[in-house]
Amino acid sequence: MACYSLFFSLILLLAAVCYGQDDFVCSRATYYGSPDCLGTATGACGFGEYGRTFYNGQVTGVSRLYRHGIGCGACYQVRCNIPTHCSEEGTKVVVTDYGEGDRTDFILSTRGYAKLARPDMEAELFAYGVVDIEYKRIPCRHGRNLLLKVHENSKYPLYLAIVPLYKGGIYDIVALEVWQEDYKEWRPMRRAYGTVFDISNPPRERLSFRMQMAMEANEEAKWVQLASAIPSDWKAGIEYDTAFQLN
């Protein structure tokens, strides 16, 4: 009976550590290496070079949090659970890629993983390879307007692909639509992959969009309109400022 009592006491203690403080969730994290310690330009979210340097290279690939691309651009606070090695604050990272590890939710960039450690303890933490962590979703604070980048694969004027950049707050982009003036209707865009939305034969006029935004926690959804966000003579690879910030 004493053994069972001890067992259940340990289970309750673990639950308190994982879920008892500000909604942190238990998981595991590892890291991937790159020559410059930044992210990768070939990430599954479609961010390209933006996905390498964002958050000063503190980026991550995720598995189940990827959610078919809806999780791209989400921000998380991640902290590990080795008191002698891990800082109290941990690291703040943004999702730019998909990746699966050894029962891990996060595959952090080298810079992101290093921020988990106390000062002068980075090497010891890297030696673990995989660490137990706890994480929670946090709002993204970019201090930048939302940008709509015309993906490099776009072909003017017959094919348009859009990548939203600097998505702020804690909302996810669930859907993206473009206004068709001659039909007076919103045309849905396809989520091609990650956070890349595309459409064939887009309208030829200056383009207005609306995004459906939802909070992961309570599924509260809202529509945000971006009027005249992209000119009619748009060009592949160019980023257009929407003059809008989502908090």
PDB file of C-alpha atoms in Angstrom:
ATOM      1  CA  MET A   1       0.000   0.000   0.000  1.00  0.00           C
ATOM      2  CA  ALA A   2       2.880   2.346   0.809  1.00  0.00           C
ATOM      3  CA  CYS A   3       4.385   1.636  -2.616  1.00  0.00           C
ATOM      4  CA  TYR A   4       1.124   2.560  -4.354  1.00  0.00           C
ATOM      5  CA  SER A   5       0.865   5.731  -2.282  1.00  0.00           C
ATOM      6  CA  LEU A   6       4.398   6.699  -3.270  1.00  0.00           C
ATOM      7  CA  PHE A   7       3.651   5.943  -6.934  1.00  0.00           C
ATOM      8  CA  PHE A   8       0.541   8.121  -7.027  1.00  0.00           C
ATOM      9  CA  SER A   9       2.337  10.883  -5.124  1.00  0.00           C
ATOM     10  CA  LEU A  10       5.026  10.925  -7.819  1.00  0.00           C
ATOM     11  CA  ILE A  11       2.398  11.049 -10.564  1.00  0.00           C
ATOM     12  CA  LEU A  12       0.712  14.031  -8.899  1.00  0.00           C
ATOM     13  CA  LEU A  13       4.053  15.776  -8.467  1.00  0.00           C
ATOM     14  CA  LEU A  14       4.889  15.337 -12.155  1.00  0.00           C
ATOM     15  CA  ALA A  15       1.477  16.662 -13.123  1.00  0.00           C
ATOM     16  CA  ALA A  16       2.009  19.709 -10.948  1.00  0.00           C
ATOM     17  CA  VAL A  17       5.400  20.386 -12.536  1.00  0.00           C
ATOM     18  CA  CYS A  18       4.061  20.002 -16.081  1.00  0.00           C
ATOM     19  CA  TYR A  19       0.656  21.610 -15.860  1.00  0.00           C
ATOM     20  CA  GLY A  20       0.487  23.518 -12.608  1.00  0.00           C
ATOM     21  CA  GLN A  21       2.324  26.682 -13.645  1.00  0.00           C
ATOM     22  CA  ASP A  22       0.858  28.920 -16.346  1.00  0.00           C
ATOM     23  CA  ASP A  23      -0.410  26.041 -18.480  1.00  0.00           C
ATOM     24  CA  PHE A  24       2.988  24.600 -19.395  1.00  0.00           C
ATOM     25  CA  VAL A  25       2.836  21.186 -21.076  1.00  0.00           C
ATOM     26  CA  CYS A  26       5.456  18.439 -20.750  1.00  0.00           C
ATOM     27  CA  SER A  27       7.328  17.121 -23.766  1.00  0.00           C
ATOM     28  CA  ARG A  28      10.854  16.603 -25.120  1.00  0.00           C
ATOM     29  CA  ALA A  29      13.093  18.660 -27.387  1.00  0.00           C
ATOM     30  CA  THR A  30      16.199  18.128 -29.473  1.00  0.00           C
ATOM     31  CA  TYR A  31      18.104  20.281 -31.970  1.00  0.00           C
ATOM     32  CA  TYR A  32      19.401  20.276 -35.508  1.00  0.00           C
ATOM     33  CA  GLY A  33      22.754  21.601 -36.541  1.00  0.00           C
ATOM     34  CA  SER A  34      23.559  24.106 -39.279  1.00  0.00           C
ATOM     35  CA  PRO A  35      26.900  25.730 -40.121  1.00  0.00           C
ATOM     36  CA  ASP A  36      25.757  29.194 -38.995  1.00  0.00           C
ATOM     37  CA  CYS A  37      23.419  27.970 -36.202  1.00  0.00           C
ATOM     38  CA  LEU A  38      20.399  29.490 -37.975  1.00  0.00           C
ATOM     39  CA  GLY A  39      17.281  27.880 -39.399  1.00  0.00           C
ATOM     40  CA  THR A  40      16.795  26.344 -42.818  1.00  0.00           C
ATOM     41  CA  ALA A  41      15.576  28.028 -46.007  1.00  0.00           C
ATOM     42  CA  THR A  42      13.775  24.841 -47.066  1.00  0.00           C
ATOM     43  CA  GLY A  43      11.411  24.625 -44.105  1.00  0.00           C
ATOM     44  CA  ALA A  44       7.967  23.048 -44.509  1.00  0.00           C
ATOM     45  CA  CYS A  45       6.213  26.324 -43.663  1.00  0.00           C
ATOM     46  CA  GLY A  46       7.394  28.007 -46.866  1.00  0.00           C
ATOM     47  CA  PHE A  47       9.061  30.993 -45.179  1.00  0.00           C
ATOM     48  CA  GLY A  48      12.299  30.656 -47.160  1.00  0.00           C
ATOM     49  CA  GLU A  49      15.155  32.902 -45.995  1.00  0.00           C
ATOM     50  CA  TYR A  50      12.797  34.505 -43.470  1.00  0.00           C
ATOM     51  CA  GLY A  51      12.690  31.129 -41.706  1.00  0.00           C
ATOM     52  CA  ARG A  52      16.460  31.164 -41.182  1.00  0.00           C
ATOM     53  CA  THR A  53      16.960  34.416 -39.335  1.00  0.00           C
ATOM     54  CA  PHE A  54      13.617  35.114 -37.670  1.00  0.00           C
ATOM     55  CA  TYR A  55      13.796  35.630 -33.886  1.00  0.00           C
ATOM     56  CA  ASN A  56      17.563  35.933 -34.361  1.00  0.00           C
ATOM     57  CA  GLY A  57      17.602  32.346 -35.560  1.00  0.00           C
ATOM     58  CA  GLN A  58      15.607  31.042 -32.583  1.00  0.00           C
ATOM     59  CA  VAL A  59      13.309  28.877 -34.683  1.00  0.00           C
ATOM     60  CA  THR A  60      11.949  25.379 -34.424  1.00  0.00           C
ATOM     61  CA  GLY A  61      10.486  22.487 -36.307  1.00  0.00           C
ATOM     62  CA  VAL A  62       7.487  20.816 -34.673  1.00  0.00           C
ATOM     63  CA  SER A  63       5.570  17.592 -35.181  1.00  0.00           C
ATOM     64  CA  ARG A  64       1.994  17.470 -33.872  1.00  0.00           C
ATOM     65  CA  LEU A  65       1.976  21.251 -33.293  1.00  0.00           C
ATOM     66  CA  TYR A  66       2.459  21.731 -37.047  1.00  0.00           C
ATOM     67  CA  ARG A  67      -1.241  20.934 -37.635  1.00  0.00           C
ATOM     68  CA  HIS A  68      -1.013  20.649 -41.437  1.00  0.00           C
ATOM     69  CA  GLY A  69       0.649  24.067 -41.607  1.00  0.00           C
ATOM     70  CA  ILE A  70      -1.802  25.987 -39.422  1.00  0.00           C
ATOM     71  CA  GLY A  71       0.817  26.011 -36.650  1.00  0.00           C
ATOM     72  CA  CYS A  72       3.386  27.815 -38.822  1.00  0.00           C
ATOM     73  CA  GLY A  73       4.421  31.149 -37.355  1.00  0.00           C
ATOM     74  CA  ALA A  74       3.232  30.282 -33.841  1.00  0.00           C
ATOM     75  CA  CYS A  75       5.481  31.316 -30.951  1.00  0.00           C
ATOM     76  CA  TYR A  76       6.323  29.190 -27.903  1.00  0.00           C
ATOM     77  CA  GLN A  77       8.222  29.512 -24.680  1.00  0.00           C
ATOM     78  CA  VAL A  78      10.229  26.351 -24.072  1.00  0.00           C
ATOM     79  CA  ARG A  79      12.253  25.529 -20.959  1.00  0.00           C
ATOM     80  CA  CYS A  80      14.065  22.375 -19.941  1.00  0.00           C
ATOM     81  CA  ASN A  81      13.916  20.571 -16.611  1.00  0.00           C
ATOM     82  CA  ILE A  82      17.516  20.052 -15.484  1.00  0.00           C
ATOM     83  CA  PRO A  83      17.976  22.560 -12.623  1.00  0.00           C
ATOM     84  CA  THR A  84      21.778  22.565 -12.814  1.00  0.00           C
ATOM     85  CA  HIS A  85      21.837  23.172 -16.569  1.00  0.00           C
ATOM     86  CA  CYS A  86      18.617  24.947 -17.566  1.00  0.00           C
ATOM     87  CA  SER A  87      17.666  28.602 -17.209  1.00  0.00           C
ATOM     88  CA  GLU A  88      14.366  29.562 -15.608  1.00  0.00           C
ATOM     89  CA  GLU A  89      13.186  31.594 -18.607  1.00  0.00           C
ATOM     90  CA  GLY A  90      14.185  29.084 -21.281  1.00  0.00           C
ATOM     91  CA  THR A  91      13.912  30.050 -24.941  1.00  0.00           C
ATOM     92  CA  LYS A  92      11.284  31.719 -27.105  1.00  0.00           C
ATOM     93  CA  VAL A  93      10.995  30.281 -30.608  1.00  0.00           C
ATOM     94  CA  VAL A  94       8.817  30.583 -33.695  1.00  0.00           C
ATOM     95  CA  VAL A  95       7.638  27.610 -35.777  1.00  0.00           C
ATOM     96  CA  THR A  96       9.150  27.622 -39.264  1.00  0.00           C
ATOM     97  CA  ASP A  97       9.377  23.919 -40.106  1.00  0.00           C
ATOM     98  CA  TYR A  98       8.033  20.404 -39.581  1.00  0.00           C
ATOM     99  CA  GLY A  99      10.191  17.739 -37.961  1.00  0.00           C
ATOM    100  CA  GLU A 100       9.948  14.519 -35.992  1.00  0.00           C
ATOM    101  CA  GLY A 101      12.453  13.335 -33.404  1.00  0.00           C
ATOM    102  CA  ASP A 102      12.628  10.803 -30.585  1.00  0.00           C
ATOM    103  CA  ARG A 103       9.207  11.476 -28.996  1.00  0.00           C
ATOM    104  CA  THR A 104       9.889  15.201 -29.308  1.00  0.00           C
ATOM    105  CA  ASP A 105       7.512  18.065 -30.015  1.00  0.00           C
ATOM    106  CA  PHE A 106      10.337  20.497 -30.785  1.00  0.00           C
ATOM    107  CA  ILE A 107      13.435  20.261 -32.973  1.00  0.00           C
ATOM    108  CA  LEU A 108      15.120  23.542 -32.147  1.00  0.00           C
ATOM    109  CA  SER A 109      17.716  25.440 -34.102  1.00  0.00           C
ATOM    110  CA  THR A 110      21.118  25.470 -32.438  1.00  0.00           C
ATOM    111  CA  ARG A 111      20.592  29.051 -31.291  1.00  0.00           C
ATOM    112  CA  GLY A 112      17.185  28.221 -29.881  1.00  0.00           C
ATOM    113  CA  TYR A 113      18.488  25.173 -28.025  1.00  0.00           C
ATOM    114  CA  ALA A 114      21.440  27.123 -26.568  1.00  0.00           C
ATOM    115  CA  LYS A 115      19.017  29.607 -24.996  1.00  0.00           C
ATOM    116  CA  LEU A 116      17.625  26.783 -22.836  1.00  0.00           C
ATOM    117  CA  ALA A 117      20.884  26.667 -20.870  1.00  0.00           C
ATOM    118  CA  ARG A 118      22.225  28.607 -17.941  1.00  0.00           C
ATOM    119  CA  PRO A 119      25.307  30.761 -18.693  1.00  0.00           C
ATOM    120  CA  ASP A 120      28.354  28.618 -19.497  1.00  0.00           C
ATOM    121  CA  MET A 121      26.254  25.426 -19.470  1.00  0.00           C
ATOM    122  CA  GLU A 122      25.485  25.243 -23.199  1.00  0.00           C
ATOM    123  CA  ALA A 123      28.035  22.526 -23.980  1.00  0.00           C
ATOM    124  CA  GLU A 124      26.766  20.294 -21.176  1.00  0.00           C
ATOM    125  CA  LEU A 125      23.180  20.723 -22.377  1.00  0.00           C
ATOM    126  CA  PHE A 126      24.083  19.977 -26.001  1.00  0.00           C
ATOM    127  CA  ALA A 127      25.725  16.750 -24.811  1.00  0.00           C
ATOM    128  CA  TYR A 128      22.294  15.432 -23.771  1.00  0.00           C
ATOM    129  CA  GLY A 129      21.003  15.606 -27.340  1.00  0.00           C
ATOM    130  CA  VAL A 130      17.396  15.261 -26.198  1.00  0.00           C
ATOM    131  CA  VAL A 131      16.018  16.903 -23.045  1.00  0.00           C
ATOM    132  CA  ASP A 132      12.731  16.889 -21.164  1.00  0.00           C
ATOM    133  CA  ILE A 133      11.017  20.238 -21.519  1.00  0.00           C
ATOM    134  CA  GLU A 134       7.820  22.077 -20.779  1.00  0.00           C
ATOM    135  CA  TYR A 135       6.288  24.561 -23.175  1.00  0.00           C
ATOM    136  CA  LYS A 136       3.386  26.932 -23.690  1.00  0.00           C
ATOM    137  CA  ARG A 137       2.018  29.011 -26.551  1.00  0.00           C
ATOM    138  CA  ILE A 138       2.793  32.705 -26.230  1.00  0.00           C
ATOM    139  CA  PRO A 139       1.824  35.738 -28.340  1.00  0.00           C
ATOM    140  CA  CYS A 140       4.265  36.688 -31.080  1.00  0.00           C
ATOM    141  CA  ARG A 141       5.562  40.239 -30.587  1.00  0.00           C
ATOM    142  CA  HIS A 142       7.306  41.364 -33.764  1.00  0.00           C
ATOM    143  CA  GLY A 143       6.749  45.088 -33.683  1.00  0.00           C
ATOM    144  CA  ARG A 144       6.234  44.807 -37.449  1.00  0.00           C
ATOM    145  CA  ASN A 145       3.268  45.098 -39.772  1.00  0.00           C
ATOM    146  CA  LEU A 146       1.959  41.920 -41.348  1.00  0.00           C
ATOM    147  CA  LEU A 147       3.628  41.398 -44.726  1.00  0.00           C
ATOM    148  CA  LEU A 148       2.223  39.430 -47.647  1.00  0.00           C
ATOM    149  CA  LYS A 149       5.065  37.969 -49.671  1.00  0.00           C
ATOM    150  CA  VAL A 150       4.419  36.850 -53.224  1.00  0.00           C
ATOM    151  CA  HIS A 151       6.067  33.446 -53.329  1.00  0.00           C
ATOM    152  CA  GLU A 152       8.917  32.969 -55.785  1.00  0.00           C
ATOM    153  CA  ASN A 153       6.964  30.250 -57.622  1.00  0.00           C
ATOM    154  CA  SER A 154       4.197  32.699 -58.576  1.00  0.00           C
ATOM    155  CA  LYS A 155       3.752  33.298 -62.318  1.00  0.00           C
ATOM    156  CA  TYR A 156       2.267  36.670 -63.225  1.00  0.00           C
ATOM    157  CA  PRO A 157      -0.600  36.946 -64.013  1.00  0.00           C
ATOM    158  CA  LEU A 158      -1.861  33.331 -64.066  1.00  0.00           C
ATOM    159  CA  TYR A 159      -0.743  31.886 -60.743  1.00  0.00           C
ATOM    160  CA  LEU A 160      -0.382  33.620 -57.369  1.00  0.00           C
ATOM    161  CA  ALA A 161       0.987  32.164 -54.139  1.00  0.00           C
ATOM    162  CA  ILE A 162       1.043  34.198 -50.922  1.00  0.00           C
ATOM    163  CA  VAL A 163       3.100  33.764 -47.737  1.00  0.00           C
ATOM    164  CA  PRO A 164       2.008  35.839 -44.690  1.00  0.00           C
ATOM    165  CA  LEU A 165       5.034  37.072 -42.704  1.00  0.00           C
ATOM    166  CA  TYR A 166       5.270  38.575 -39.199  1.00  0.00           C
ATOM    167  CA  LYS A 167       1.949  37.203 -38.007  1.00  0.00           C
ATOM    168  CA  GLY A 168       1.563  38.654 -34.524  1.00  0.00           C
ATOM    169  CA  GLY A 169      -0.464  37.739 -31.463  1.00  0.00           C
ATOM    170  CA  ILE A 170      -1.669  34.255 -30.632  1.00  0.00           C
ATOM    171  CA  TYR A 171      -4.030  33.729 -33.586  1.00  0.00           C
ATOM    172  CA  ASP A 172      -3.572  31.151 -36.349  1.00  0.00           C
ATOM    173  CA  ILE A 173      -4.326  31.872 -39.999  1.00  0.00           C
ATOM    174  CA  VAL A 174      -6.994  29.295 -40.818  1.00  0.00           C
ATOM    175  CA  ALA A 175      -8.042  30.508 -44.269  1.00  0.00           C
ATOM    176  CA  LEU A 176      -7.203  33.193 -46.834  1.00  0.00           C
ATOM    177  CA  GLU A 177      -9.531  34.592 -49.485  1.00  0.00           C
ATOM    178  CA  VAL A 178      -9.126  37.167 -52.281  1.00  0.00           C
ATOM    179  CA  TRP A 179     -11.806  39.605 -53.462  1.00  0.00           C
ATOM    180  CA  GLN A 180     -13.078  39.177 -57.047  1.00  0.00           C
ATOM    181  CA  GLU A 181     -14.523  42.583 -57.924  1.00  0.00           C
ATOM    182  CA  ASP A 182     -16.307  41.634 -61.153  1.00  0.00           C
ATOM    183  CA  TYR A 183     -18.223  38.823 -59.401  1.00  0.00           C
ATOM    184  CA  LYS A 184     -18.559  40.698 -56.084  1.00  0.00           C
ATOM    185  CA  GLU A 185     -17.422  37.672 -54.106  1.00  0.00           C
ATOM    186  CA  TRP A 186     -14.579  36.326 -52.001  1.00  0.00           C
ATOM    187  CA  ARG A 187     -12.638  33.516 -53.675  1.00  0.00           C
ATOM    188  CA  PRO A 188     -11.006  30.974 -51.347  1.00  0.00           C
ATOM    189  CA  MET A 189      -7.297  30.336 -51.746  1.00  0.00           C
ATOM    190  CA  ARG A 190      -5.852  26.864 -51.318  1.00  0.00           C
ATOM    191  CA  ARG A 191      -3.378  26.071 -48.570  1.00  0.00           C
ATOM    192  CA  ALA A 192      -0.713  24.640 -50.850  1.00  0.00           C
ATOM    193  CA  TYR A 193       1.563  23.653 -47.961  1.00  0.00           C
ATOM    194  CA  GLY A 194       2.635  25.128 -44.654  1.00  0.00           C
ATOM    195  CA  THR A 195       1.517  28.739 -44.613  1.00  0.00           C
ATOM    196  CA  VAL A 196       1.608  29.147 -48.422  1.00  0.00           C
ATOM    197  CA  PHE A 197      -1.794  29.945 -49.974  1.00  0.00           C
ATOM    198  CA  ASP A 198      -2.275  29.891 -53.750  1.00  0.00           C
ATOM    199  CA  ILE A 199      -4.842  30.490 -56.477  1.00  0.00           C
ATOM    200  CA  SER A 200      -4.956  30.076 -60.252  1.00  0.00           C
ATOM    201  CA  ASN A 201      -6.193  32.942 -62.452  1.00  0.00           C
ATOM    202  CA  PRO A 202      -6.213  35.552 -59.679  1.00  0.00           C
ATOM    203  CA  PRO A 203      -8.111  38.827 -60.194  1.00  0.00           C
ATOM    204  CA  ARG A 204      -6.296  41.323 -62.423  1.00  0.00           C
ATOM    205  CA  GLU A 205      -7.093  44.365 -60.255  1.00  0.00           C
ATOM    206  CA  ARG A 206      -5.394  45.580 -57.086  1.00  0.00           C
ATOM    207  CA  LEU A 207      -5.836  42.704 -54.638  1.00  0.00           C
ATOM    208  CA  SER A 208      -7.731  42.757 -51.351  1.00  0.00           C
ATOM    209  CA  PHE A 209      -7.704  39.800 -48.995  1.00  0.00           C
ATOM    210  CA  ARG A 210      -9.405  38.567 -45.888  1.00  0.00           C
ATOM    211  CA  MET A 211      -7.943  36.122 -43.392  1.00  0.00           C
ATOM    212  CA  GLN A 212      -9.839  33.876 -41.032  1.00  0.00           C
ATOM    213  CA  MET A 213      -8.040  33.910 -37.699  1.00  0.00           C
ATOM    214  CA  ALA A 214      -8.656  31.468 -34.850  1.00  0.00           C
ATOM    215  CA  MET A 215      -7.238  30.923 -31.395  1.00  0.00           C
ATOM    216  CA  GLU A 216      -6.038  27.371 -30.843  1.00  0.00           C
ATOM    217  CA  ALA A 217      -7.190  27.305 -27.219  1.00  0.00           C
ATOM    218  CA  ASN A 218     -10.871  28.208 -27.591  1.00  0.00           C
ATOM    219  CA  GLU A 219     -11.415  28.111 -31.368  1.00  0.00           C
ATOM    220  CA  GLU A 220     -12.654  31.702 -31.368  1.00  0.00           C
ATOM    221  CA  ALA A 221     -12.536  32.797 -35.006  1.00  0.00           C
ATOM    222  CA  LYS A 222     -12.700  36.164 -36.723  1.00  0.00           C
ATOM    223  CA  TRP A 223     -12.174  37.616 -40.186  1.00  0.00           C
ATOM    224  CA  VAL A 224      -9.612  40.337 -40.864  1.00  0.00           C
ATOM    225  CA  GLN A 225      -9.777  42.305 -44.124  1.00  0.00           C
ATOM    226  CA  LEU A 226      -6.661  43.645 -45.864  1.00  0.00           C
ATOM    227  CA  ALA A 227      -7.845  46.192 -48.424  1.00  0.00           C
ATOM    228  CA  SER A 228      -5.738  46.847 -51.538  1.00  0.00           C
ATOM    229  CA  ALA A 229      -2.848  44.919 -50.013  1.00  0.00           C
ATOM    230  CA  ILE A 230      -1.076  43.947 -53.265  1.00  0.00           C
ATOM    231  CA  PRO A 231      -0.889  45.980 -56.507  1.00  0.00           C
ATOM    232  CA  SER A 232      -2.302  44.665 -59.753  1.00  0.00           C
ATOM    233  CA  ASP A 233       1.190  44.408 -61.266  1.00  0.00           C
ATOM    234  CA  TRP A 234       2.587  42.264 -58.430  1.00  0.00           C
ATOM    235  CA  LYS A 235       5.947  40.569 -58.785  1.00  0.00           C
ATOM    236  CA  ALA A 236       7.207  37.219 -57.516  1.00  0.00           C
ATOM    237  CA  GLY A 237       9.498  37.418 -54.500  1.00  0.00           C
ATOM    238  CA  ILE A 238       8.318  40.869 -53.369  1.00  0.00           C
ATOM    239  CA  GLU A 239       6.959  41.532 -49.851  1.00  0.00           C
ATOM    240  CA  TYR A 240       4.013  43.926 -49.548  1.00  0.00           C
ATOM    241  CA  ASP A 241       3.252  45.819 -46.340  1.00  0.00           C
ATOM    242  CA  THR A 242      -0.403  45.476 -45.262  1.00  0.00           C
ATOM    243  CA  ALA A 243      -0.123  48.348 -42.717  1.00  0.00           C
ATOM    244  CA  PHE A 244      -1.811  45.953 -40.276  1.00  0.00           C
ATOM    245  CA  GLN A 245      -0.598  44.457 -37.007  1.00  0.00           C
ATOM    246  CA  LEU A 246      -2.330  41.518 -35.340  1.00  0.00           C
ATOM    247  CA  ASN A 247      -1.897  41.562 -31.565  1.00  0.00           C
TER     248      ASN A 247
END
